[in-house]
Amino acid sequence: MLDFNFTSIVNLFGFVFLAYFLWIMLYKPFFEMSEKRKEIVESELNQAETLRKEAEEKLKQANKEMEEIRSKKESIIKEAEELAKNIVSNAKEEALNEKARIIAAAEKEAIEIKEEAYKDIQNKVVSLSITIASMILKKNVDEKVNEEFIKRAFEALNKGEKL
């Protein structure tokens, strides 16, 4: 059957020693190295996952800030449009007021010019009438009556009465 001899025992010890040597020198360092690599990979995956979550959170925060900025932009635009409308309406109102003031001033000036022209014409008519009357009266009336007539004519003219 099985025959054990010294060579078999030495071979057995050689095999066990080789297996132990391979275990110490190759298998154990290989498994330790693979375990370290596994830990490093898991650590890097965890770190990557943490970074990914942070990136997602920052993206959400950035999107929220962008939405706030858009909202502020829209409100600023609305305020600017309202301000522009107010400025335009105020400018129109001021233009209408200025127009009314200019028209009123022009009408007042026209009335003043008309009154001055009326007084000037009235003075010229009176002057011509007095001149004509004095020419006619010179022949018929003396100087004293003539002066009195002129004096009454000026008084009547100043009072706005008819001669």
Tab-separated table of N, CA and C in Angstrom:
chain	number	residue	atom	x	y	z
A	1	MET	N	0.769	-1.140	0.000
A	1	MET	CA	0.000	0.000	0.000
A	1	MET	C	0.848	1.258	0.000
A	2	LEU	N	0.602	1.968	0.974
A	2	LEU	CA	1.420	3.161	0.977
A	2	LEU	C	2.710	2.837	1.686
A	3	ASP	N	3.612	3.286	1.072
A	3	ASP	CA	4.919	3.013	1.617
A	3	ASP	C	5.574	4.326	1.992
A	4	PHE	N	5.880	4.455	3.252
A	4	PHE	CA	6.526	5.680	3.687
A	4	PHE	C	7.981	5.399	3.892
A	5	ASN	N	8.692	6.120	3.222
A	5	ASN	CA	10.119	6.021	3.441
A	5	ASN	C	10.656	7.419	3.709
A	6	PHE	N	11.908	7.481	3.916
A	6	PHE	CA	12.542	8.714	4.280
A	6	PHE	C	12.396	9.751	3.168
A	7	THR	N	12.466	9.376	1.969
A	7	THR	CA	12.342	10.277	0.835
A	7	THR	C	10.942	10.854	0.793
A	8	SER	N	9.984	10.072	1.096
A	8	SER	CA	8.614	10.557	1.098
A	8	SER	C	8.430	11.600	2.192
A	9	ILE	N	9.028	11.344	3.316
A	9	ILE	CA	8.908	12.274	4.434
A	9	ILE	C	9.642	13.564	4.084
A	10	VAL	N	10.805	13.471	3.468
A	10	VAL	CA	11.553	14.668	3.084
A	10	VAL	C	10.764	15.408	2.025
A	11	ASN	N	10.202	14.682	1.105
A	11	ASN	CA	9.376	15.321	0.078
A	11	ASN	C	8.175	16.012	0.716
A	12	LEU	N	7.612	15.336	1.704
A	12	LEU	CA	6.465	15.927	2.392
A	12	LEU	C	6.891	17.195	3.114
A	13	PHE	N	8.011	17.141	3.841
A	13	PHE	CA	8.524	18.337	4.515
A	13	PHE	C	8.900	19.422	3.498
A	14	GLY	N	9.437	19.024	2.387
A	14	GLY	CA	9.802	19.979	1.329
A	14	GLY	C	8.556	20.660	0.768
A	15	PHE	N	7.519	19.862	0.567
A	15	PHE	CA	6.277	20.422	0.053
A	15	PHE	C	5.662	21.386	1.075
A	16	VAL	N	5.613	20.959	2.342
A	16	VAL	CA	5.047	21.806	3.398
A	16	VAL	C	5.883	23.075	3.512
A	17	PHE	N	7.228	22.942	3.482
A	17	PHE	CA	8.103	24.104	3.569
A	17	PHE	C	7.881	25.021	2.362
A	18	LEU	N	7.752	24.444	1.163
A	18	LEU	CA	7.492	25.229	-0.039
A	18	LEU	C	6.154	25.928	0.077
A	19	ALA	N	5.136	25.219	0.537
A	19	ALA	CA	3.811	25.829	0.690
A	19	ALA	C	3.876	26.956	1.709
A	20	TYR	N	4.593	26.720	2.849
A	20	TYR	CA	4.717	27.752	3.875
A	20	TYR	C	5.504	28.938	3.324
A	21	PHE	N	6.585	28.673	2.603
A	21	PHE	CA	7.398	29.721	2.002
A	21	PHE	C	6.560	30.529	1.004
A	22	LEU	N	5.799	29.835	0.145
A	22	LEU	CA	4.954	30.522	-0.827
A	22	LEU	C	3.868	31.334	-0.111
A	23	TRP	N	3.360	30.738	0.975
A	23	TRP	CA	2.338	31.458	1.737
A	23	TRP	C	2.915	32.742	2.334
A	24	ILE	N	4.051	32.689	2.932
A	24	ILE	CA	4.675	33.848	3.572
A	24	ILE	C	5.142	34.846	2.519
A	25	MET	N	5.792	34.389	1.477
A	25	MET	CA	6.412	35.281	0.509
A	25	MET	C	5.476	35.745	-0.602
A	26	LEU	N	4.518	34.954	-0.990
A	26	LEU	CA	3.697	35.327	-2.129
A	26	LEU	C	2.226	35.562	-1.754
A	27	TYR	N	1.594	34.565	-1.189
A	27	TYR	CA	0.161	34.659	-0.950
A	27	TYR	C	-0.197	35.745	0.059
A	28	LYS	N	0.481	35.737	1.204
A	28	LYS	CA	0.167	36.699	2.245
A	28	LYS	C	0.390	38.134	1.748
A	29	PRO	N	1.555	38.478	1.122
A	29	PRO	CA	1.730	39.844	0.620
A	29	PRO	C	0.731	40.184	-0.492
A	30	PHE	N	0.437	39.180	-1.322
A	30	PHE	CA	-0.528	39.411	-2.389
A	30	PHE	C	-1.886	39.762	-1.800
A	31	PHE	N	-2.367	38.994	-0.825
A	31	PHE	CA	-3.677	39.260	-0.223
A	31	PHE	C	-3.673	40.567	0.569
A	32	GLU	N	-2.549	40.865	1.269
A	32	GLU	CA	-2.458	42.126	1.989
A	32	GLU	C	-2.493	43.300	1.014
A	33	MET	N	-1.735	43.152	-0.089
A	33	MET	CA	-1.710	44.204	-1.091
A	33	MET	C	-3.075	44.356	-1.739
A	34	SER	N	-3.727	43.276	-2.048
A	34	SER	CA	-5.054	43.361	-2.658
A	34	SER	C	-6.058	43.946	-1.651
A	35	GLU	N	-5.912	43.636	-0.353
A	35	GLU	CA	-6.786	44.192	0.679
A	35	GLU	C	-6.557	45.704	0.792
A	36	LYS	N	-5.273	46.127	0.766
A	36	LYS	CA	-4.964	47.552	0.820
A	36	LYS	C	-5.540	48.277	-0.399
A	37	ARG	N	-5.372	47.653	-1.547
A	37	ARG	CA	-5.930	48.238	-2.770
A	37	ARG	C	-7.442	48.343	-2.677
A	38	LYS	N	-8.068	47.298	-2.137
A	38	LYS	CA	-9.518	47.297	-1.967
A	38	LYS	C	-9.922	48.449	-1.048
A	39	GLU	N	-9.181	48.627	0.071
A	39	GLU	CA	-9.478	49.714	0.997
A	39	GLU	C	-9.272	51.071	0.328
A	40	ILE	N	-8.187	51.202	-0.448
A	40	ILE	CA	-7.913	52.459	-1.154
A	40	ILE	C	-9.017	52.757	-2.151
A	41	VAL	N	-9.420	51.735	-2.908
A	41	VAL	CA	-10.480	51.916	-3.905
A	41	VAL	C	-11.790	52.294	-3.216
A	42	GLU	N	-12.116	51.602	-2.111
A	42	GLU	CA	-13.338	51.925	-1.375
A	42	GLU	C	-13.269	53.341	-0.810
A	43	SER	N	-12.086	53.714	-0.278
A	43	SER	CA	-11.895	55.070	0.250
A	43	SER	C	-12.081	56.104	-0.862
A	44	GLU	N	-11.481	55.854	-2.012
A	44	GLU	CA	-11.625	56.781	-3.139
A	44	GLU	C	-13.051	56.825	-3.654
A	45	LEU	N	-13.739	55.672	-3.655
A	45	LEU	CA	-15.151	55.663	-4.053
A	45	LEU	C	-15.999	56.472	-3.072
A	46	ASN	N	-15.732	56.286	-1.765
A	46	ASN	CA	-16.456	57.065	-0.755
A	46	ASN	C	-16.185	58.561	-0.920
A	47	GLN	N	-14.916	58.871	-1.156
A	47	GLN	CA	-14.541	60.269	-1.364
A	47	GLN	C	-15.212	60.823	-2.626
A	48	ALA	N	-15.218	60.012	-3.685
A	48	ALA	CA	-15.866	60.431	-4.928
A	48	ALA	C	-17.358	60.635	-4.704
A	49	GLU	N	-17.979	59.741	-3.937
A	49	GLU	CA	-19.408	59.868	-3.636
A	49	GLU	C	-19.667	61.145	-2.832
A	50	THR	N	-18.806	61.420	-1.861
A	50	THR	CA	-18.932	62.647	-1.066
A	50	THR	C	-18.787	63.872	-1.957
A	51	LEU	N	-17.784	63.841	-2.833
A	51	LEU	CA	-17.578	64.958	-3.757
A	51	LEU	C	-18.762	65.128	-4.705
A	52	ARG	N	-19.313	63.991	-5.142
A	52	ARG	CA	-20.482	64.042	-6.031
A	52	ARG	C	-21.663	64.678	-5.302
A	53	LYS	N	-21.878	64.283	-4.045
A	53	LYS	CA	-22.977	64.861	-3.265
A	53	LYS	C	-22.749	66.361	-3.055
A	54	GLU	N	-21.510	66.733	-2.757
A	54	GLU	CA	-21.200	68.155	-2.594
A	54	GLU	C	-21.437	68.916	-3.895
A	55	ALA	N	-21.036	68.302	-5.002
A	55	ALA	CA	-21.234	68.939	-6.306
A	55	ALA	C	-22.720	69.107	-6.598
A	56	GLU	N	-23.516	68.078	-6.286
A	56	GLU	CA	-24.965	68.178	-6.490
A	56	GLU	C	-25.556	69.282	-5.619
A	57	GLU	N	-25.091	69.351	-4.359
A	57	GLU	CA	-25.589	70.377	-3.448
A	57	GLU	C	-25.207	71.769	-3.949
A	58	LYS	N	-23.957	71.911	-4.419
A	58	LYS	CA	-23.518	73.196	-4.959
A	58	LYS	C	-24.283	73.547	-6.226
A	59	LEU	N	-24.599	72.535	-7.036
A	59	LEU	CA	-25.380	72.769	-8.246
A	59	LEU	C	-26.780	73.246	-7.875
A	60	LYS	N	-27.390	72.597	-6.870
A	60	LYS	CA	-28.714	73.025	-6.424
A	60	LYS	C	-28.654	74.458	-5.899
A	61	GLN	N	-27.610	74.753	-5.115
A	61	GLN	CA	-27.453	76.097	-4.566
A	61	GLN	C	-27.245	77.114	-5.700
A	62	ALA	N	-26.433	76.750	-6.691
A	62	ALA	CA	-26.190	77.640	-7.823
A	62	ALA	C	-27.481	77.871	-8.605
A	63	ASN	N	-28.266	76.793	-8.806
A	63	ASN	CA	-29.544	76.935	-9.509
A	63	ASN	C	-30.492	77.837	-8.719
A	64	LYS	N	-30.487	77.683	-7.393
A	64	LYS	CA	-31.340	78.519	-6.548
A	64	LYS	C	-30.912	79.981	-6.654
A	65	GLU	N	-29.597	80.218	-6.610
A	65	GLU	CA	-29.087	81.580	-6.736
A	65	GLU	C	-29.415	82.152	-8.112
A	66	MET	N	-29.297	81.342	-9.144
A	66	MET	CA	-29.638	81.802	-10.497
A	66	MET	C	-31.116	82.178	-10.566
A	67	GLU	N	-31.968	81.400	-9.932
A	67	GLU	CA	-33.396	81.701	-9.922
A	67	GLU	C	-33.655	83.011	-9.184
A	68	GLU	N	-32.960	83.203	-8.052
A	68	GLU	CA	-33.090	84.465	-7.318
A	68	GLU	C	-32.617	85.631	-8.173
A	69	ILE	N	-31.510	85.433	-8.882
A	69	ILE	CA	-30.982	86.487	-9.751
A	69	ILE	C	-31.975	86.785	-10.871
A	70	ARG	N	-32.551	85.749	-11.458
A	70	ARG	CA	-33.555	85.956	-12.509
A	70	ARG	C	-34.744	86.735	-11.956
A	71	SER	N	-35.177	86.343	-10.765
A	71	SER	CA	-36.304	87.029	-10.133
A	71	SER	C	-35.965	88.502	-9.888
A	72	LYS	N	-34.772	88.758	-9.356
A	72	LYS	CA	-34.350	90.137	-9.121
A	72	LYS	C	-34.255	90.900	-10.434
A	73	LYS	N	-33.726	90.230	-11.458
A	73	LYS	CA	-33.594	90.871	-12.770
A	73	LYS	C	-34.960	91.271	-13.301
A	74	GLU	N	-35.931	90.358	-13.190
A	74	GLU	CA	-37.281	90.648	-13.671
A	74	GLU	C	-37.912	91.795	-12.882
A	75	SER	N	-37.705	91.796	-11.563
A	75	SER	CA	-38.279	92.883	-10.762
A	75	SER	C	-37.613	94.220	-11.098
A	76	ILE	N	-36.304	94.193	-11.337
A	76	ILE	CA	-35.600	95.424	-11.713
A	76	ILE	C	-36.098	95.924	-13.063
A	77	ILE	N	-36.305	94.992	-13.991
A	77	ILE	CA	-36.813	95.376	-15.311
A	77	ILE	C	-38.205	95.979	-15.175
A	78	LYS	N	-39.066	95.353	-14.358
A	78	LYS	CA	-40.417	95.890	-14.160
A	78	LYS	C	-40.362	97.285	-13.541
A	79	GLU	N	-39.490	97.454	-12.536
A	79	GLU	CA	-39.350	98.764	-11.912
A	79	GLU	C	-38.861	99.797	-12.921
A	80	ALA	N	-37.900	99.389	-13.753
A	80	ALA	CA	-37.370	100.312	-14.761
A	80	ALA	C	-38.452	100.691	-15.769
A	81	GLU	N	-39.266	99.712	-16.171
A	81	GLU	CA	-40.353	99.999	-17.112
A	81	GLU	C	-41.365	100.950	-16.481
A	82	GLU	N	-41.710	100.712	-15.214
A	82	GLU	CA	-42.650	101.594	-14.532
A	82	GLU	C	-42.074	102.997	-14.386
A	83	LEU	N	-40.793	103.064	-14.047
A	83	LEU	CA	-40.139	104.364	-13.928
A	83	LEU	C	-40.137	105.093	-15.268
A	84	ALA	N	-39.851	104.355	-16.337
A	84	ALA	CA	-39.856	104.961	-17.672
A	84	ALA	C	-41.257	105.466	-18.019
A	85	LYS	N	-42.285	104.671	-17.702
A	85	LYS	CA	-43.663	105.107	-17.959
A	85	LYS	C	-43.974	106.372	-17.160
A	86	ASN	N	-43.551	106.392	-15.893
A	86	ASN	CA	-43.799	107.575	-15.064
A	86	ASN	C	-43.080	108.796	-15.628
A	87	ILE	N	-41.849	108.589	-16.063
A	87	ILE	CA	-41.089	109.705	-16.634
A	87	ILE	C	-41.771	110.223	-17.890
A	88	VAL	N	-42.212	109.298	-18.744
A	88	VAL	CA	-42.890	109.703	-19.980
A	88	VAL	C	-44.180	110.440	-19.657
A	89	SER	N	-44.986	109.891	-18.725
A	89	SER	CA	-46.251	110.553	-18.396
A	89	SER	C	-45.999	111.910	-17.753
A	90	ASN	N	-44.982	112.000	-16.888
A	90	ASN	CA	-44.645	113.299	-16.293
A	90	ASN	C	-44.195	114.292	-17.355
A	91	ALA	N	-43.393	113.806	-18.297
A	91	ALA	CA	-42.928	114.677	-19.368
A	91	ALA	C	-44.104	115.168	-20.219
A	92	LYS	N	-45.057	114.257	-20.503
A	92	LYS	CA	-46.238	114.656	-21.272
A	92	LYS	C	-47.052	115.693	-20.494
A	93	GLU	N	-47.226	115.430	-19.196
A	93	GLU	CA	-47.993	116.358	-18.362
A	93	GLU	C	-47.308	117.716	-18.310
A	94	GLU	N	-45.996	117.719	-18.135
A	94	GLU	CA	-45.255	118.984	-18.106
A	94	GLU	C	-45.355	119.704	-19.455
A	95	ALA	N	-45.294	118.932	-20.547
A	95	ALA	CA	-45.415	119.535	-21.874
A	95	ALA	C	-46.796	120.166	-22.052
A	96	LEU	N	-47.843	119.468	-21.602
A	96	LEU	CA	-49.198	120.023	-21.705
A	96	LEU	C	-49.329	121.282	-20.850
A	97	ASN	N	-48.766	121.253	-19.643
A	97	ASN	CA	-48.807	122.433	-18.775
A	97	ASN	C	-48.061	123.598	-19.411
A	98	GLU	N	-46.895	123.312	-19.971
A	98	GLU	CA	-46.104	124.346	-20.632
A	98	GLU	C	-46.858	124.903	-21.836
A	99	LYS	N	-47.509	124.009	-22.570
A	99	LYS	CA	-48.302	124.428	-23.732
A	99	LYS	C	-49.419	125.371	-23.285
A	100	ALA	N	-50.131	124.987	-22.214
A	100	ALA	CA	-51.222	125.817	-21.706
A	100	ALA	C	-50.683	127.167	-21.224
A	101	ARG	N	-49.532	127.148	-20.552
A	101	ARG	CA	-48.940	128.395	-20.073
A	101	ARG	C	-48.551	129.296	-21.240
A	102	ILE	N	-47.949	128.711	-22.277
A	102	ILE	CA	-47.533	129.493	-23.447
A	102	ILE	C	-48.755	130.081	-24.149
A	103	ILE	N	-49.807	129.264	-24.286
A	103	ILE	CA	-51.035	129.745	-24.945
A	103	ILE	C	-51.655	130.878	-24.133
A	104	ALA	N	-51.700	130.703	-22.788
A	104	ALA	CA	-52.270	131.749	-21.937
A	104	ALA	C	-51.454	133.030	-22.044
A	105	ALA	N	-50.129	132.901	-22.056
A	105	ALA	CA	-49.271	134.079	-22.177
A	105	ALA	C	-49.465	134.751	-23.527
A	106	ALA	N	-49.591	133.929	-24.569
A	106	ALA	CA	-49.796	134.483	-25.911
A	106	ALA	C	-51.145	135.198	-25.990
A	107	GLU	N	-52.177	134.608	-25.414
A	107	GLU	CA	-53.497	135.246	-25.417
A	107	GLU	C	-53.456	136.560	-24.646
A	108	LYS	N	-52.779	136.560	-23.485
A	108	LYS	CA	-52.661	137.781	-22.685
A	108	LYS	C	-51.921	138.853	-23.469
A	109	GLU	N	-50.825	138.438	-24.120
A	109	GLU	CA	-50.054	139.390	-24.914
A	109	GLU	C	-50.883	139.923	-26.081
A	110	ALA	N	-51.681	139.041	-26.695
A	110	ALA	CA	-52.538	139.478	-27.809
A	110	ALA	C	-53.566	140.494	-27.321
A	111	ILE	N	-54.134	140.242	-26.145
A	111	ILE	CA	-55.114	141.185	-25.587
A	111	ILE	C	-54.440	142.524	-25.295
A	112	GLU	N	-53.231	142.476	-24.717
A	112	GLU	CA	-52.506	143.714	-24.423
A	112	GLU	C	-52.193	144.481	-25.703
A	113	ILE	N	-51.752	143.750	-26.723
A	113	ILE	CA	-51.446	144.400	-28.011
A	113	ILE	C	-52.705	145.003	-28.605
A	114	LYS	N	-53.812	144.276	-28.498
A	114	LYS	CA	-55.094	144.767	-29.028
A	114	LYS	C	-55.522	146.034	-28.291
A	115	GLU	N	-55.385	146.029	-26.938
A	115	GLU	CA	-55.757	147.206	-26.154
A	115	GLU	C	-54.868	148.395	-26.487
A	116	GLU	N	-53.564	148.133	-26.637
A	116	GLU	CA	-52.649	149.209	-26.997
A	116	GLU	C	-52.993	149.778	-28.378
A	117	ALA	N	-53.283	148.858	-29.307
A	117	ALA	CA	-53.646	149.317	-30.649
A	117	ALA	C	-54.945	150.122	-30.603
A	118	TYR	N	-55.909	149.658	-29.791
A	118	TYR	CA	-57.194	150.363	-29.668
A	118	TYR	C	-56.970	151.761	-29.086
A	119	LYS	N	-56.134	151.852	-28.024
A	119	LYS	CA	-55.842	153.150	-27.420
A	119	LYS	C	-55.106	154.051	-28.390
A	120	ASP	N	-54.156	153.456	-29.131
A	120	ASP	CA	-53.397	154.242	-30.107
A	120	ASP	C	-54.323	154.791	-31.189
A	121	ILE	N	-55.181	153.912	-31.701
A	121	ILE	CA	-56.140	154.354	-32.747
A	121	ILE	C	-57.078	155.411	-32.168
A	122	GLN	N	-57.547	155.181	-30.939
A	122	GLN	CA	-58.452	156.129	-30.300
A	122	GLN	C	-57.766	157.481	-30.130
A	123	ASN	N	-56.511	157.442	-29.689
A	123	ASN	CA	-55.759	158.687	-29.528
A	123	ASN	C	-55.577	159.399	-30.863
A	124	LYS	N	-55.289	158.631	-31.902
A	124	LYS	CA	-55.113	159.231	-33.225
A	124	LYS	C	-56.424	159.816	-33.739
A	125	VAL	N	-57.514	159.074	-33.514
A	125	VAL	CA	-58.823	159.570	-33.956
A	125	VAL	C	-59.168	160.858	-33.203
A	126	VAL	N	-58.931	160.833	-31.880
A	126	VAL	CA	-59.220	162.030	-31.085
A	126	VAL	C	-58.351	163.187	-31.552
A	127	SER	N	-57.073	162.873	-31.753
A	127	SER	CA	-56.159	163.917	-32.191
A	127	SER	C	-56.595	164.497	-33.535
A	128	LEU	N	-56.962	163.597	-34.460
A	128	LEU	CA	-57.421	164.072	-35.772
A	128	LEU	C	-58.734	164.846	-35.637
A	129	SER	N	-59.611	164.336	-34.788
A	129	SER	CA	-60.896	165.023	-34.594
A	129	SER	C	-60.671	166.404	-34.007
A	130	ILE	N	-59.787	166.484	-33.054
A	130	ILE	CA	-59.493	167.775	-32.420
A	130	ILE	C	-58.858	168.705	-33.430
A	131	THR	N	-57.962	168.143	-34.232
A	131	THR	CA	-57.313	168.975	-35.242
A	131	THR	C	-58.347	169.504	-36.228
A	132	ILE	N	-59.216	168.611	-36.680
A	132	ILE	CA	-60.261	169.029	-37.633
A	132	ILE	C	-61.204	170.031	-36.959
A	133	ALA	N	-61.585	169.684	-35.730
A	133	ALA	CA	-62.508	170.578	-35.019
A	133	ALA	C	-61.851	171.932	-34.765
A	134	SER	N	-60.581	171.894	-34.413
A	134	SER	CA	-59.912	173.173	-34.161
A	134	SER	C	-59.788	173.996	-35.434
A	135	MET	N	-59.599	173.305	-36.541
A	135	MET	CA	-59.521	174.042	-37.804
A	135	MET	C	-60.862	174.689	-38.123
A	136	ILE	N	-61.906	173.909	-37.861
A	136	ILE	CA	-63.250	174.452	-38.133
A	136	ILE	C	-63.561	175.558	-37.128
A	137	LEU	N	-63.238	175.362	-35.910
A	137	LEU	CA	-63.579	176.318	-34.871
A	137	LEU	C	-62.685	177.557	-34.906
A	138	LYS	N	-61.503	177.411	-35.425
A	138	LYS	CA	-60.608	178.561	-35.514
A	138	LYS	C	-61.266	179.678	-36.285
A	139	LYS	N	-61.965	179.253	-37.199
A	139	LYS	CA	-62.613	180.251	-38.015
A	139	LYS	C	-63.788	180.863	-37.258
A	140	ASN	N	-64.465	180.058	-36.392
A	140	ASN	CA	-65.696	180.529	-35.768
A	140	ASN	C	-65.529	180.906	-34.293
A	141	VAL	N	-64.655	180.272	-33.547
A	141	VAL	CA	-64.598	180.437	-32.101
A	141	VAL	C	-63.227	180.980	-31.702
A	142	ASP	N	-63.201	181.578	-30.600
A	142	ASP	CA	-61.925	182.119	-30.153
A	142	ASP	C	-61.077	181.052	-29.460
A	143	GLU	N	-59.914	181.418	-28.999
A	143	GLU	CA	-58.935	180.492	-28.427
A	143	GLU	C	-59.407	179.888	-27.120
A	144	LYS	N	-60.030	180.649	-26.285
A	144	LYS	CA	-60.445	180.200	-24.973
A	144	LYS	C	-61.470	179.082	-25.087
A	145	VAL	N	-62.414	179.179	-25.902
A	145	VAL	CA	-63.444	178.170	-26.098
A	145	VAL	C	-62.805	176.915	-26.700
A	146	ASN	N	-61.892	177.123	-27.581
A	146	ASN	CA	-61.195	176.008	-28.234
A	146	ASN	C	-60.425	175.172	-27.203
A	147	GLU	N	-59.720	175.776	-26.303
A	147	GLU	CA	-58.957	175.063	-25.278
A	147	GLU	C	-59.886	174.304	-24.337
A	148	GLU	N	-61.013	174.934	-23.999
A	148	GLU	CA	-61.985	174.278	-23.118
A	148	GLU	C	-62.578	173.042	-23.789
A	149	PHE	N	-62.870	173.148	-25.075
A	149	PHE	CA	-63.406	172.010	-25.825
A	149	PHE	C	-62.388	170.869	-25.862
A	150	ILE	N	-61.122	171.161	-26.085
A	150	ILE	CA	-60.052	170.143	-26.125
A	150	ILE	C	-59.907	169.484	-24.764
A	151	LYS	N	-59.966	170.304	-23.696
A	151	LYS	CA	-59.848	169.795	-22.343
A	151	LYS	C	-60.980	168.820	-22.042
A	152	ARG	N	-62.196	169.162	-22.389
A	152	ARG	CA	-63.351	168.282	-22.168
A	152	ARG	C	-63.225	167.002	-22.993
A	153	ALA	N	-62.724	167.103	-24.184
A	153	ALA	CA	-62.552	165.936	-25.049
A	153	ALA	C	-61.557	164.951	-24.436
A	154	PHE	N	-60.427	165.441	-23.907
A	154	PHE	CA	-59.443	164.567	-23.255
A	154	PHE	C	-60.029	163.908	-22.014
A	155	GLU	N	-60.765	164.681	-21.215
A	155	GLU	CA	-61.390	164.126	-20.016
A	155	GLU	C	-62.394	163.029	-20.375
A	156	ALA	N	-63.178	163.278	-21.373
A	156	ALA	CA	-64.174	162.288	-21.815
A	156	ALA	C	-63.477	161.045	-22.354
A	157	LEU	N	-62.390	161.243	-23.055
A	157	LEU	CA	-61.642	160.120	-23.614
A	157	LEU	C	-61.030	159.286	-22.493
A	158	ASN	N	-60.477	159.909	-21.495
A	158	ASN	CA	-59.870	159.194	-20.368
A	158	ASN	C	-60.922	158.433	-19.572
A	159	LYS	N	-62.135	158.994	-19.478
A	159	LYS	CA	-63.208	158.314	-18.744
A	159	LYS	C	-63.872	157.243	-19.589
A	160	GLY	N	-63.623	157.246	-20.867
A	160	GLY	CA	-64.211	156.244	-21.760
A	160	GLY	C	-65.586	156.654	-22.252
A	161	GLU	N	-65.923	157.921	-22.143
A	161	GLU	CA	-67.233	158.418	-22.584
A	161	GLU	C	-67.137	158.849	-24.033
A	162	LYS	N	-68.302	159.010	-24.623
A	162	LYS	CA	-68.364	159.505	-26.004
A	162	LYS	C	-68.406	161.028	-25.959
A	163	LEU	N	-67.896	161.628	-27.010
A	163	LEU	CA	-67.921	163.102	-27.088
A	163	LEU	C	-69.284	163.625	-27.378
